């Protein structure tokens, strides 16, 4: 099953995002190698600066998806103001379709 992790950055925490980015990318590389990552990228504000993240993961349960979200270095560093986990059905333009 797919889960969308909708992550909103805390205001004024762009330095945390930049400092943690290398370990965050390494974590996503690991999830990708394990076949657990479908796609990921930042949300952008009106100025084109990152203000959150969208991560689409493959997990058996919402609890497993939450564990993946909690293990993200961005989450561990306290970057996110909120993380919403939603089951997702990828219908159009799914690469495996």
Coordinates of C-alpha atoms in Angstrom, one line a residue:
X1 CA 0.0 0.0 0.0
X2 CA 1.1 3.6 -0.7
X3 CA 1.2 6.3 1.9
X4 CA 1.8 10.0 1.4
X5 CA 3.8 11.7 4.1
X6 CA 2.8 15.4 3.9
X7 CA 5.4 17.3 5.9
X8 CA 5.2 21.0 6.8
X9 CA 8.4 22.8 7.9
X10 CA 8.5 24.9 11.0
X11 CA 8.8 28.6 10.2
X12 CA 12.4 29.9 10.4
X13 CA 14.0 26.4 10.2
X14 CA 15.5 26.6 6.7
X15 CA 19.0 26.2 8.3
X16 CA 17.9 22.9 9.9
X17 CA 16.7 21.7 6.4
X18 CA 20.0 22.7 4.8
X19 CA 22.2 21.2 7.6
X20 CA 20.3 17.9 7.6
X21 CA 19.8 17.6 3.9
X22 CA 22.8 15.2 3.2
X23 CA 21.6 12.7 5.8
X24 CA 18.0 13.1 4.7
X25 CA 19.0 12.3 1.1
X26 CA 21.0 9.3 2.3
X27 CA 17.9 8.0 4.2
X28 CA 15.8 8.4 1.0
X29 CA 18.5 6.6 -1.0
X30 CA 18.3 3.7 1.5
X31 CA 14.5 3.6 1.3
X32 CA 14.7 3.6 -2.5
X33 CA 17.2 0.7 -2.5
X34 CA 14.9 -1.3 -0.2
X35 CA 12.0 -0.7 -2.6
X36 CA 10.1 1.4 0.0
X37 CA 10.3 4.8 -1.7
X38 CA 8.0 5.7 -4.7
X39 CA 8.8 9.4 -4.9
X40 CA 9.9 12.4 -2.9
X41 CA 10.5 16.1 -3.1
X42 CA 10.1 19.5 -1.4
X43 CA 7.0 21.7 -1.3
X44 CA 8.0 25.3 -2.4
X45 CA 6.8 28.6 -1.1
X46 CA 5.9 31.6 -3.2
X47 CA 9.6 32.5 -3.4
X48 CA 10.6 29.0 -4.6
X49 CA 12.2 28.0 -1.2
X50 CA 11.5 24.6 0.4
X51 CA 8.8 24.8 3.0
X52 CA 7.9 21.1 3.5
X53 CA 8.2 17.7 1.9
X54 CA 6.0 15.1 0.1
X55 CA 7.3 11.6 0.4
X56 CA 5.4 8.7 -1.0
X57 CA 6.3 5.4 0.6
X58 CA 5.3 1.7 0.3
X59 CA 4.3 0.2 3.6
X60 CA 2.0 -2.6 4.9
X61 CA 0.3 -0.4 7.5
X62 CA -0.1 3.3 8.5
X63 CA 2.0 2.4 11.6
X64 CA 4.9 1.2 9.4
X65 CA 4.6 4.4 7.3
X66 CA 4.7 6.5 10.5
X67 CA 7.8 4.6 11.6
X68 CA 9.5 5.5 8.2
X69 CA 8.4 9.1 8.7
X70 CA 9.7 9.2 12.3
X71 CA 13.1 7.8 11.2
X72 CA 13.7 10.5 8.6
X73 CA 16.6 12.7 9.7
X74 CA 14.5 15.8 9.0
X75 CA 11.9 14.6 11.6
X76 CA 14.7 13.7 14.0
X77 CA 16.2 17.1 13.7
X78 CA 12.9 18.8 14.5
X79 CA 12.4 20.4 11.1
X80 CA 8.7 19.5 10.8
X81 CA 5.8 21.5 12.3
X82 CA 3.5 18.7 11.3
X83 CA 3.5 15.4 9.4
X84 CA 0.2 14.0 8.0
X85 CA 0.2 10.4 6.8
X86 CA -2.5 9.5 4.3
X87 CA -3.2 6.3 2.4
X88 CA -2.8 7.0 -1.3
X89 CA -4.0 5.4 -4.5
X90 CA -1.8 6.4 -7.4
X91 CA -4.1 6.2 -10.5
X92 CA -2.7 8.4 -13.3
X93 CA 0.9 8.4 -14.6
X94 CA 2.1 5.7 -12.2
X95 CA 5.5 4.6 -13.5
X96 CA 4.7 0.9 -12.9
X97 CA 1.4 1.0 -14.7

